[in-house]
Coordinates of N, CA and C in Angstrom, one line a residue:
Chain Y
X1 N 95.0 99.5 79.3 CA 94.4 100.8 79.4 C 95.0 101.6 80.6
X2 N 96.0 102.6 80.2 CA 96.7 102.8 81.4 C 95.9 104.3 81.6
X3 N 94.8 104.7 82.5 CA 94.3 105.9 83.1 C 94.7 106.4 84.0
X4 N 96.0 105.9 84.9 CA 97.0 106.8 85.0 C 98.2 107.1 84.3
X5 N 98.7 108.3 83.6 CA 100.0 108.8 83.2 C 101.0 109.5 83.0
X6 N 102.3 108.8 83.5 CA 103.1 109.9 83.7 C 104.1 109.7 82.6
X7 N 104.0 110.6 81.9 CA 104.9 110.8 80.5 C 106.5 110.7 80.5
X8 N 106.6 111.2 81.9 CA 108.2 111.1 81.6 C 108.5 110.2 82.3
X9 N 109.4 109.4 82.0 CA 110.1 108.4 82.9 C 111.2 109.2 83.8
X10 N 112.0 109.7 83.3 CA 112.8 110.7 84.1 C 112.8 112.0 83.8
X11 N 113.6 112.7 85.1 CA 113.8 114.6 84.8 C 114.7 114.3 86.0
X12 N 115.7 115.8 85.4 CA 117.0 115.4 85.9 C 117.0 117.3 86.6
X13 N 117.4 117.6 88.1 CA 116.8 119.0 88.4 C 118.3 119.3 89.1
X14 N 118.6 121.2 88.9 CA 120.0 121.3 89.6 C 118.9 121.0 91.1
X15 N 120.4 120.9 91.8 CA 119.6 121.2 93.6 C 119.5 122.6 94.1
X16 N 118.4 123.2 94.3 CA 118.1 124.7 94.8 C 116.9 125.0 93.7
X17 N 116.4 124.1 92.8 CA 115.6 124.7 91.9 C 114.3 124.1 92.1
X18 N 113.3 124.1 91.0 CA 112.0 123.7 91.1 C 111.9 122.2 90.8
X19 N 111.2 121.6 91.1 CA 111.3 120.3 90.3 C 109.3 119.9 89.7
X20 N 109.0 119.9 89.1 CA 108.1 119.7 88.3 C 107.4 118.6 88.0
X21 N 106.8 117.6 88.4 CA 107.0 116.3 87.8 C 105.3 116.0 87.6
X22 N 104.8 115.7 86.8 CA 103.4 115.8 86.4 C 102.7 114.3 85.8
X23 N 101.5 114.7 86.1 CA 100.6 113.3 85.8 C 99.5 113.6 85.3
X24 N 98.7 112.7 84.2 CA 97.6 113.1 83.6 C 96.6 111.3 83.8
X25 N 95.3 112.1 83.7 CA 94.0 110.8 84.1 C 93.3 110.6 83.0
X26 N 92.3 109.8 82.5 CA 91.8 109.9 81.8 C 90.1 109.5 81.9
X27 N 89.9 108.8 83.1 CA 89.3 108.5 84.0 C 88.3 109.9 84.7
X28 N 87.5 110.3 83.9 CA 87.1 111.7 84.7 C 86.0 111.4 85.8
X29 N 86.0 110.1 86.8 CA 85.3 109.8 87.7 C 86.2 109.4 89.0
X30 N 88.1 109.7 88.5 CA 88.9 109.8 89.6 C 88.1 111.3 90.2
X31 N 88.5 111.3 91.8 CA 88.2 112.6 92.2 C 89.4 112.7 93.7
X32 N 90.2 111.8 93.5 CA 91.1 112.0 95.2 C 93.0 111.6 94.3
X33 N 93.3 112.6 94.6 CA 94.7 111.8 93.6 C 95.6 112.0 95.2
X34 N 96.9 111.3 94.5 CA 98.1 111.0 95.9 C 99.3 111.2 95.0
X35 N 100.5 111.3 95.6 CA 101.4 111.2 95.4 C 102.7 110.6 96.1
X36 N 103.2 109.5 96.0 CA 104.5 108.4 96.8 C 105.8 108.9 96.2
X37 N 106.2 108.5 96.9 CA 107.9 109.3 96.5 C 108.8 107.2 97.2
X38 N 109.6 107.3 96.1 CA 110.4 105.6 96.8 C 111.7 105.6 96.3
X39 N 112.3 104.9 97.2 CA 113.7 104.7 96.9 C 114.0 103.3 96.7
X40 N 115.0 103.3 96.3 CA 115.3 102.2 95.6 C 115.8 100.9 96.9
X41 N 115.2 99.9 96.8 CA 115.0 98.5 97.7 C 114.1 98.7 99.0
X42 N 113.5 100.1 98.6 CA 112.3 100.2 99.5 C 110.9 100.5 99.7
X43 N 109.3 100.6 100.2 CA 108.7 100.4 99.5 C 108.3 101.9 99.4
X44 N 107.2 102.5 98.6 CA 106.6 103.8 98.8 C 106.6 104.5 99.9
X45 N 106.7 105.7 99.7 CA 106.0 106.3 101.0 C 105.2 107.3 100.5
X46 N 104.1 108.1 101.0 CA 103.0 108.2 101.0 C 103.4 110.0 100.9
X47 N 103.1 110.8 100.1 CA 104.4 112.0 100.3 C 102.7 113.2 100.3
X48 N 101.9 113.9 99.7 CA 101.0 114.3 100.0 C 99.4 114.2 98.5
X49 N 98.5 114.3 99.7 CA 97.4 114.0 98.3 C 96.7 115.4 98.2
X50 N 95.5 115.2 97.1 CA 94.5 116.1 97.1 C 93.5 115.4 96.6
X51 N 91.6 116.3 96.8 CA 91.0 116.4 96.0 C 90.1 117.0 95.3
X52 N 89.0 116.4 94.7 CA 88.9 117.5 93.4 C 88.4 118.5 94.0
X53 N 87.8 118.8 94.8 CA 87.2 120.1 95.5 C 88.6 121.3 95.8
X54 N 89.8 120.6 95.5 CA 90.8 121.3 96.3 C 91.5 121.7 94.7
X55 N 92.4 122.8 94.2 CA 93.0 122.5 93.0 C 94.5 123.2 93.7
X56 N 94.9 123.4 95.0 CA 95.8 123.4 95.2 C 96.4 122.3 96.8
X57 N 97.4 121.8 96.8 CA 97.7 121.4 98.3 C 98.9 121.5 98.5
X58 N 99.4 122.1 99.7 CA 100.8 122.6 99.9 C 101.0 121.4 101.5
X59 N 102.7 121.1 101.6 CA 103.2 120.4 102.6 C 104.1 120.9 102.3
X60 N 105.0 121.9 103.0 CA 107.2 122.0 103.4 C 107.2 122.7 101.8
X61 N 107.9 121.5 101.7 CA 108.2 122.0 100.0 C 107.3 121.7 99.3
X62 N 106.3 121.0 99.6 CA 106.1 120.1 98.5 C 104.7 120.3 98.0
X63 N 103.8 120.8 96.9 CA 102.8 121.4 96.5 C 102.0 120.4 95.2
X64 N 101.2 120.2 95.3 CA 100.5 119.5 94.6 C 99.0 120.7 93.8
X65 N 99.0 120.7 92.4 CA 98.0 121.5 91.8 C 97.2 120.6 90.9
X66 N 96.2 120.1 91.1 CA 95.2 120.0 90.1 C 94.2 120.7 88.8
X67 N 94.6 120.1 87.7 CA 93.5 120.9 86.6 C 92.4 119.9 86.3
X68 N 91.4 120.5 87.2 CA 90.5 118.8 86.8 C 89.9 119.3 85.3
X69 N 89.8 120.0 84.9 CA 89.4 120.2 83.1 C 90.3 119.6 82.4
X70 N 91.5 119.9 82.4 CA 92.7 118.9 81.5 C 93.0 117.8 82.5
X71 N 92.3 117.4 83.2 CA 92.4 116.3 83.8 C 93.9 116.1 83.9
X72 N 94.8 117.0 84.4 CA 96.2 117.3 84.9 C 96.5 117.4 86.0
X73 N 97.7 116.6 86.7 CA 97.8 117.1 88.3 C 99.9 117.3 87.9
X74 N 100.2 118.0 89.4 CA 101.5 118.3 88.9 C 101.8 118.3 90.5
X75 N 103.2 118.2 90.6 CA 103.9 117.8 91.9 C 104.9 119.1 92.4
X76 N 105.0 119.8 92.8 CA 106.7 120.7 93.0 C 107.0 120.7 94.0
X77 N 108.1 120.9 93.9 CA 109.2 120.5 95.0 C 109.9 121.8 95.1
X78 N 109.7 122.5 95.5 CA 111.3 124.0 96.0 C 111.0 124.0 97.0
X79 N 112.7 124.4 98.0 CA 113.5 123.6 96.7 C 114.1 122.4 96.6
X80 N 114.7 121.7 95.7 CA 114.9 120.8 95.5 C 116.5 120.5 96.5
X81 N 116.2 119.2 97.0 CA 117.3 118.9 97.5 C 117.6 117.4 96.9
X82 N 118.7 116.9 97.5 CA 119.6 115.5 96.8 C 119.0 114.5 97.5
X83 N 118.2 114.6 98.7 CA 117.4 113.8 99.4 C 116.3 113.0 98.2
X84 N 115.6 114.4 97.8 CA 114.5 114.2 96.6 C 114.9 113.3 95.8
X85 N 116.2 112.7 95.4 CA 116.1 111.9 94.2 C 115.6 110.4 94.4
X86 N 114.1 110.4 93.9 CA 114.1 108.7 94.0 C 113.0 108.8 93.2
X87 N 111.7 108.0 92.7 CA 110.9 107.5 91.9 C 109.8 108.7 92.6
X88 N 108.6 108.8 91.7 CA 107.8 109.3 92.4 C 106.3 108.9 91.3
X89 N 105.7 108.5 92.3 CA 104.1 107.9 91.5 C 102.9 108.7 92.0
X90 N 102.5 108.8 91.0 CA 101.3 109.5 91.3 C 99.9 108.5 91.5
X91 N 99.2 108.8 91.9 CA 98.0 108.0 91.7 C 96.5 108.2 92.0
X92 N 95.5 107.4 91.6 CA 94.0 108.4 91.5 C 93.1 107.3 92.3
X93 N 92.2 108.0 93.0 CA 91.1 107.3 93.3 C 89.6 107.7 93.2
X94 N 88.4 106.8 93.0 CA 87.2 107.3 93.0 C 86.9 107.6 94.3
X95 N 85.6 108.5 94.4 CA 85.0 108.5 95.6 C 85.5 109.3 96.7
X96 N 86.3 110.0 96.5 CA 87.2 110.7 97.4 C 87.8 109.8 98.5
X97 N 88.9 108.6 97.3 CA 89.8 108.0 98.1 C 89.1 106.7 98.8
X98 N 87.3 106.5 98.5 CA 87.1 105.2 99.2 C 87.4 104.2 98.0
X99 N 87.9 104.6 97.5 CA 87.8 103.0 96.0 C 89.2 103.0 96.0
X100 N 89.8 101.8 95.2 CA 90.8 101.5 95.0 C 91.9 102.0 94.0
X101 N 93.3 102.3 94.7 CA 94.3 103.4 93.6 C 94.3 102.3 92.5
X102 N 94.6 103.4 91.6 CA 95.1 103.4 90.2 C 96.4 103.9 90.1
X103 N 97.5 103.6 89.9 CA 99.0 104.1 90.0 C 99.5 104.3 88.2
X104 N 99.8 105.6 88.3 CA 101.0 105.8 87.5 C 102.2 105.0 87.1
X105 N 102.9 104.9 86.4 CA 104.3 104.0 86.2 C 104.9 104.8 87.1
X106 N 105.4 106.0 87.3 CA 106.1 106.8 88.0 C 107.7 107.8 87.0
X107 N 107.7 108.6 87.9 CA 109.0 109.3 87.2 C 110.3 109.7 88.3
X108 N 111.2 109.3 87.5 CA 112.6 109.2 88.8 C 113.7 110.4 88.2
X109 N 113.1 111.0 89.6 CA 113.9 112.3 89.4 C 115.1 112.2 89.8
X110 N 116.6 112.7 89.6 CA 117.3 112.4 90.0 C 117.7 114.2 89.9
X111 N 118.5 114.8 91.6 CA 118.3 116.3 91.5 C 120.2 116.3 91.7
X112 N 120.9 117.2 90.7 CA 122.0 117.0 90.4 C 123.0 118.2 91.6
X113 N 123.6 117.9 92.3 CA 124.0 118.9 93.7 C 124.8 119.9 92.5
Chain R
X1 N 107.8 100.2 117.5 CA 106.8 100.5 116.6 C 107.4 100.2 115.2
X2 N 107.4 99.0 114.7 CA 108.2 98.6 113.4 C 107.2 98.8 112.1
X3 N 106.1 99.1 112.3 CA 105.4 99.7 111.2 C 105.0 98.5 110.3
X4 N 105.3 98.2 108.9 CA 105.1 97.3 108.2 C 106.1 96.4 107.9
X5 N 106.5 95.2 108.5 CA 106.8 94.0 107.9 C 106.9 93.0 107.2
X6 N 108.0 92.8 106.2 CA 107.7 91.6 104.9 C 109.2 90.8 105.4
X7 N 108.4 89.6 105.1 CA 109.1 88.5 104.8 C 109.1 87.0 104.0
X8 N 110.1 86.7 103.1 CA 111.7 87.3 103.3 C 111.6 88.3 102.3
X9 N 112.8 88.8 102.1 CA 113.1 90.2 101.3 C 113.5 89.6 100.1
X10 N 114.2 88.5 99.8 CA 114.1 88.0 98.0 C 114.4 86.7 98.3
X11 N 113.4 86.0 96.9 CA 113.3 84.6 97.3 C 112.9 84.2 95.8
X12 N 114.0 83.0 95.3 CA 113.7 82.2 93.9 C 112.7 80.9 94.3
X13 N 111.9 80.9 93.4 CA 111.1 79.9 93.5 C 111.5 79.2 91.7
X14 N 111.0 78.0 91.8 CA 110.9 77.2 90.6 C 109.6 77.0 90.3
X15 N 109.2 77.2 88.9 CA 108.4 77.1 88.1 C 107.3 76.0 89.5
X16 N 105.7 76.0 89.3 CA 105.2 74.8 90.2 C 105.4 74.9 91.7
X17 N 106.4 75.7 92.2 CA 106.2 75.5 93.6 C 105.5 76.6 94.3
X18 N 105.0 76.3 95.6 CA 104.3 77.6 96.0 C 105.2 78.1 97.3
X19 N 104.3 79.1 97.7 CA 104.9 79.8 98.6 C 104.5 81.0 99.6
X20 N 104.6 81.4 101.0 CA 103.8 82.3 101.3 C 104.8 83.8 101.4
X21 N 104.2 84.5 101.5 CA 104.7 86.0 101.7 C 104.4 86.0 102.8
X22 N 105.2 87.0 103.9 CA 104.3 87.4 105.1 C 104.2 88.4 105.6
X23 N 102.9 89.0 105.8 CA 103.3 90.8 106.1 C 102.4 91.1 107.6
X24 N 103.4 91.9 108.2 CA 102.6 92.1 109.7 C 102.8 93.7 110.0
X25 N 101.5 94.1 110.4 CA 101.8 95.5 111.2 C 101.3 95.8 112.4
X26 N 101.9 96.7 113.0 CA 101.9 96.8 114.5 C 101.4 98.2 114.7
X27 N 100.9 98.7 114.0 CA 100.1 100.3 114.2 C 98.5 100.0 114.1
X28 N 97.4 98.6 114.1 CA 96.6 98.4 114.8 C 96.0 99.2 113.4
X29 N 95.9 98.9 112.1 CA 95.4 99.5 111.1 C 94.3 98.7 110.5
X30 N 92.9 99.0 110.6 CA 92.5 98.5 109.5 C 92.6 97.9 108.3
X31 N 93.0 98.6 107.0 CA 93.0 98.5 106.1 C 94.4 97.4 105.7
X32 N 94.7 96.5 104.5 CA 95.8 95.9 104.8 C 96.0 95.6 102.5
X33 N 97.5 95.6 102.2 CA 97.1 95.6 100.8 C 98.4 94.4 100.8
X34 N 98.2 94.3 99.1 CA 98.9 93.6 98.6 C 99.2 94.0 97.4
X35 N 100.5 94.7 97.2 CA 100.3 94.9 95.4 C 101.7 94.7 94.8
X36 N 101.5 94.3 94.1 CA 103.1 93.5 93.1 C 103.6 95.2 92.1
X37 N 104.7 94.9 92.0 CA 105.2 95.8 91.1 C 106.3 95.4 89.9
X38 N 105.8 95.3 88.7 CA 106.7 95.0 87.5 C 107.5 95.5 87.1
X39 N 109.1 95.7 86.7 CA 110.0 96.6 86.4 C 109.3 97.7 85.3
X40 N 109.2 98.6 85.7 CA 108.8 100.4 84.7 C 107.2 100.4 84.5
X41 N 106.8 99.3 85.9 CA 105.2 99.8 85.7 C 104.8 100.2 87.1
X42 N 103.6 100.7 87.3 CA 102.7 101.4 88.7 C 102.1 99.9 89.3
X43 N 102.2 100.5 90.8 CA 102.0 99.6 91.6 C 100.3 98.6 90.9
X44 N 100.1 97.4 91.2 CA 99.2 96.8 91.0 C 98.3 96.1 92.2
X45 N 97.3 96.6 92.2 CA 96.4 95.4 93.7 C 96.7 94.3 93.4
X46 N 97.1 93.3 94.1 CA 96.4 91.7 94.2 C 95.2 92.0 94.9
X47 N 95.2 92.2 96.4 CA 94.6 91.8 97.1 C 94.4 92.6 98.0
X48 N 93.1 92.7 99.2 CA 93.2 93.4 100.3 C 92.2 93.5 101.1
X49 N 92.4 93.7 102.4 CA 91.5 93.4 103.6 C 91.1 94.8 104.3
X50 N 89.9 95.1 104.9 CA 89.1 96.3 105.2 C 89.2 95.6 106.8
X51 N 89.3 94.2 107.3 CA 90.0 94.0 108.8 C 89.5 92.4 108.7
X52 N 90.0 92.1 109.7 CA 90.4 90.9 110.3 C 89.2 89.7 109.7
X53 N 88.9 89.0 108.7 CA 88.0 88.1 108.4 C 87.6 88.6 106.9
X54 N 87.7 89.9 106.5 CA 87.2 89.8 105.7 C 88.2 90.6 104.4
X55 N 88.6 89.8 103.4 CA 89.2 90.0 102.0 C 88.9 90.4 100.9
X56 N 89.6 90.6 99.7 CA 88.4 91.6 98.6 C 89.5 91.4 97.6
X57 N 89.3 90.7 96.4 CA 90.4 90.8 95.2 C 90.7 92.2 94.6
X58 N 91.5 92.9 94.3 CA 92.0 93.7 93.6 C 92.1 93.5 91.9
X59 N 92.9 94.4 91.3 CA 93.3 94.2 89.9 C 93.6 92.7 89.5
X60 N 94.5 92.0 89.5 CA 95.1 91.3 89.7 C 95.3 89.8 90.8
X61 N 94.2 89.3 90.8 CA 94.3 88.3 92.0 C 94.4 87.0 91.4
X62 N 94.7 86.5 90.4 CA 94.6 85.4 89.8 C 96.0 84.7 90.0
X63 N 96.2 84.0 90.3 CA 97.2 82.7 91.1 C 97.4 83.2 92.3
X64 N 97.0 83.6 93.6 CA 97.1 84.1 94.1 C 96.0 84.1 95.4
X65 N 96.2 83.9 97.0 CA 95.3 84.3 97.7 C 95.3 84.3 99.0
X66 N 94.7 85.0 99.9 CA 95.2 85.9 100.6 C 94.3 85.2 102.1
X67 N 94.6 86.0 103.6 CA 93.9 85.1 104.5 C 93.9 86.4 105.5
X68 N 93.0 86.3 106.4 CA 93.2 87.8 107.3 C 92.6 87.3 109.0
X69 N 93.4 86.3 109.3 CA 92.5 86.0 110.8 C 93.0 86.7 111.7
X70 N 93.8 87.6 111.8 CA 94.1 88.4 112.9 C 94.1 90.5 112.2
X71 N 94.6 91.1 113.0 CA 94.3 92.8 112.4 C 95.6 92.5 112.0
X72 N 96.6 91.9 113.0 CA 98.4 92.1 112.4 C 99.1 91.5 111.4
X73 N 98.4 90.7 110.6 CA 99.1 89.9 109.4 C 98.1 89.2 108.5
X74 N 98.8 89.7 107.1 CA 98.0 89.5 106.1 C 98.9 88.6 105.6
X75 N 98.9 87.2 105.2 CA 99.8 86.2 104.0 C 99.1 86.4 102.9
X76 N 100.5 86.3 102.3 CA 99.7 86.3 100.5 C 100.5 85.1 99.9
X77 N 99.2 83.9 99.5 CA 100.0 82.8 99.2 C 100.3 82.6 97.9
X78 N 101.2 81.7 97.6 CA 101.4 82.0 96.0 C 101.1 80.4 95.6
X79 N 100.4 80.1 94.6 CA 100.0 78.4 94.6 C 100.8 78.6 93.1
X80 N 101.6 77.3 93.0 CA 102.1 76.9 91.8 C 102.5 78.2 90.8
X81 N 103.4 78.1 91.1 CA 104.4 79.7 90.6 C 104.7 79.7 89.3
X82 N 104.2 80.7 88.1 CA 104.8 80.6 87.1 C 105.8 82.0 87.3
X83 N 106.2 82.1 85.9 CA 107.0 83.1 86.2 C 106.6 84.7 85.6
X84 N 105.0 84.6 85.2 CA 104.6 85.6 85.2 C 104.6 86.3 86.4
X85 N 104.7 85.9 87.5 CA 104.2 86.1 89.4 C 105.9 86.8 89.7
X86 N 106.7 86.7 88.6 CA 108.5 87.2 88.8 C 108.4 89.0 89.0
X87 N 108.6 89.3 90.1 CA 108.0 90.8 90.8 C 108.1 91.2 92.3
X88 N 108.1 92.6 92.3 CA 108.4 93.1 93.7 C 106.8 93.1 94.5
X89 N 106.7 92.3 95.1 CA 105.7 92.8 96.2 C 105.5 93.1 97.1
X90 N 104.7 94.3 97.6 CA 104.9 95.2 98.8 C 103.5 95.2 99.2
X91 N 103.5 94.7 100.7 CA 102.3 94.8 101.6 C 102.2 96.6 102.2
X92 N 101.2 96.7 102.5 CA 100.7 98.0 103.1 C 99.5 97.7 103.5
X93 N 99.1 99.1 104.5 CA 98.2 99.1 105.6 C 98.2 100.6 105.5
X94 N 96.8 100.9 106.5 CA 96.1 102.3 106.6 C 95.3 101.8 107.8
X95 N 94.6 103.0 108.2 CA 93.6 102.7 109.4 C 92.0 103.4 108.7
X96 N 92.5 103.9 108.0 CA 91.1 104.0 107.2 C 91.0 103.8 105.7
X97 N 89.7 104.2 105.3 CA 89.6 104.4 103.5 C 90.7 103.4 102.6
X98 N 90.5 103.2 101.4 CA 91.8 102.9 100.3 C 93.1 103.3 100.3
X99 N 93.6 103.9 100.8 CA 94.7 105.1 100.6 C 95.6 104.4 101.8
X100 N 96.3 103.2 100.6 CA 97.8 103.0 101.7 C 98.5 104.0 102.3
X101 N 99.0 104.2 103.7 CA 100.0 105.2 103.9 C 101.4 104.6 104.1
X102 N 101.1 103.4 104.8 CA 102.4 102.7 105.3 C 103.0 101.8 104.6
X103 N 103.8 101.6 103.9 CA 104.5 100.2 103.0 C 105.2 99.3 103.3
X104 N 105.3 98.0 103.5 CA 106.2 97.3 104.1 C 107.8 97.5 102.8
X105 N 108.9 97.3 102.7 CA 109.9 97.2 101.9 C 110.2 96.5 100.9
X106 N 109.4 95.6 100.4 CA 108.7 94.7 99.4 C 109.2 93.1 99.6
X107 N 109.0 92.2 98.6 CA 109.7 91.1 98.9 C 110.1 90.8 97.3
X108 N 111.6 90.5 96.9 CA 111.7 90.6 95.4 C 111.6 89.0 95.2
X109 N 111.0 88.4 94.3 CA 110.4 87.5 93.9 C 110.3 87.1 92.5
X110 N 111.7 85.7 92.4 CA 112.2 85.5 90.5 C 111.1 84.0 90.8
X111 N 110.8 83.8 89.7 CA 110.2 82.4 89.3 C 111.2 82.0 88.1
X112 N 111.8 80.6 88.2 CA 112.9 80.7 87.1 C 112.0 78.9 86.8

């Protein structure tokens, strides 16, 4: 029962553009979601969160929007640089973040210079 | 300030043997995890500590277990290894709530 999901395994972005990368819950008692960004032989890093009282969060580039009705959250990146290419998981928590993640499989973006 | 440490970074075990993971951090964090990662799946709990004595199983804690006598290092032991346990595991820490922030670099782990 996977109640985190991220549909694409990959997306492929020029560098200078938007990059998009989205995740859906099914779980409508998640209320704190996250987002990790990881490279390859290393572990997560912790890139920015929100929650449901929030339906937008902005960091640099990097913007996080929640739809808690379609129980949708989405990641963007402008703009996109060649740094950006590595895995990126989303993930949900109850309680605003006191209960334990639930992780996405993740999507590996790879941003083409 | 070396953040989160795993050791060793890959290691074959044979079917039946055990083994410990070791993970230590030096940012004085609360919280401490344990979660394995299967090729094309999302991170998974084993295990994880809210501070020093006291442990709490996650998703996933079955062959597996864990010890917390100090704030700086959590072991994650592995008793009789099958090769379902064949996976990346990455320790992490926080200073508060659920929400790993820090990752150690995992430890890659074949059971042949």
């Amino acid at each position: 029962d996977q109640q985190v999901k991220q549909n694409s395994p990959s997306l492929s972005v020029q560098e200078g553009r938007i990059s998009i990368l989205n995740c859906d819950y099914t779980n409508s008692m998640f209320d704190y979601f996250l987002w990790y960004k990881k490279y390859p032989a290393e572990g997560p890093t912790f890139l920015i969160s929100i929650s449901s009282i929030k339906d937008k969060n902005e960091d640099g580039r990097f913007t996080v929007f929640l739809n808690k009705s379609a129980k949708h959250l989405s990641l963007h990146i402008v703009p996109s640089q060649p740094g950006d290419s590595a895995v990126y998981f989303c993930a949900a928590s109850r309680n605003f973040g006191n209960e334990k993640l639930t992780f996405g499989t993740g999507t590996r973006l790879t941003i083409i210079p | 300030n070396a953040g989160v440490t795993q050791t060793p970074k890959f290691r074959i075990l044979k079917i039946g043997q055990s083994m410990t993971l070791q993970c230590t951090q030096d940012m004085n964090h609360n919280y401490m995890y344990w979660y394995r990662q299967d090729p094309g799946m999302g991170l998974k709990l084993i295990y994880y500590s809210v501070g020093a004595g006291i442990t709490d199983k996650g998703e996933v804690p079955n062959g597996y277990n864990v010890s917390r006598s100090t704030t700086e290092d959590f072991p994650l032991r592995l008793e009789l290894a099958a090769p379902s346990q064949t996976s990346v595991y990455f320790c992490a820490s926080s200073y508060t709530t659920q929400q790993p922030r820090i990752f150690g670099p995992g430890t890659r782990l074949t059971v042949t």
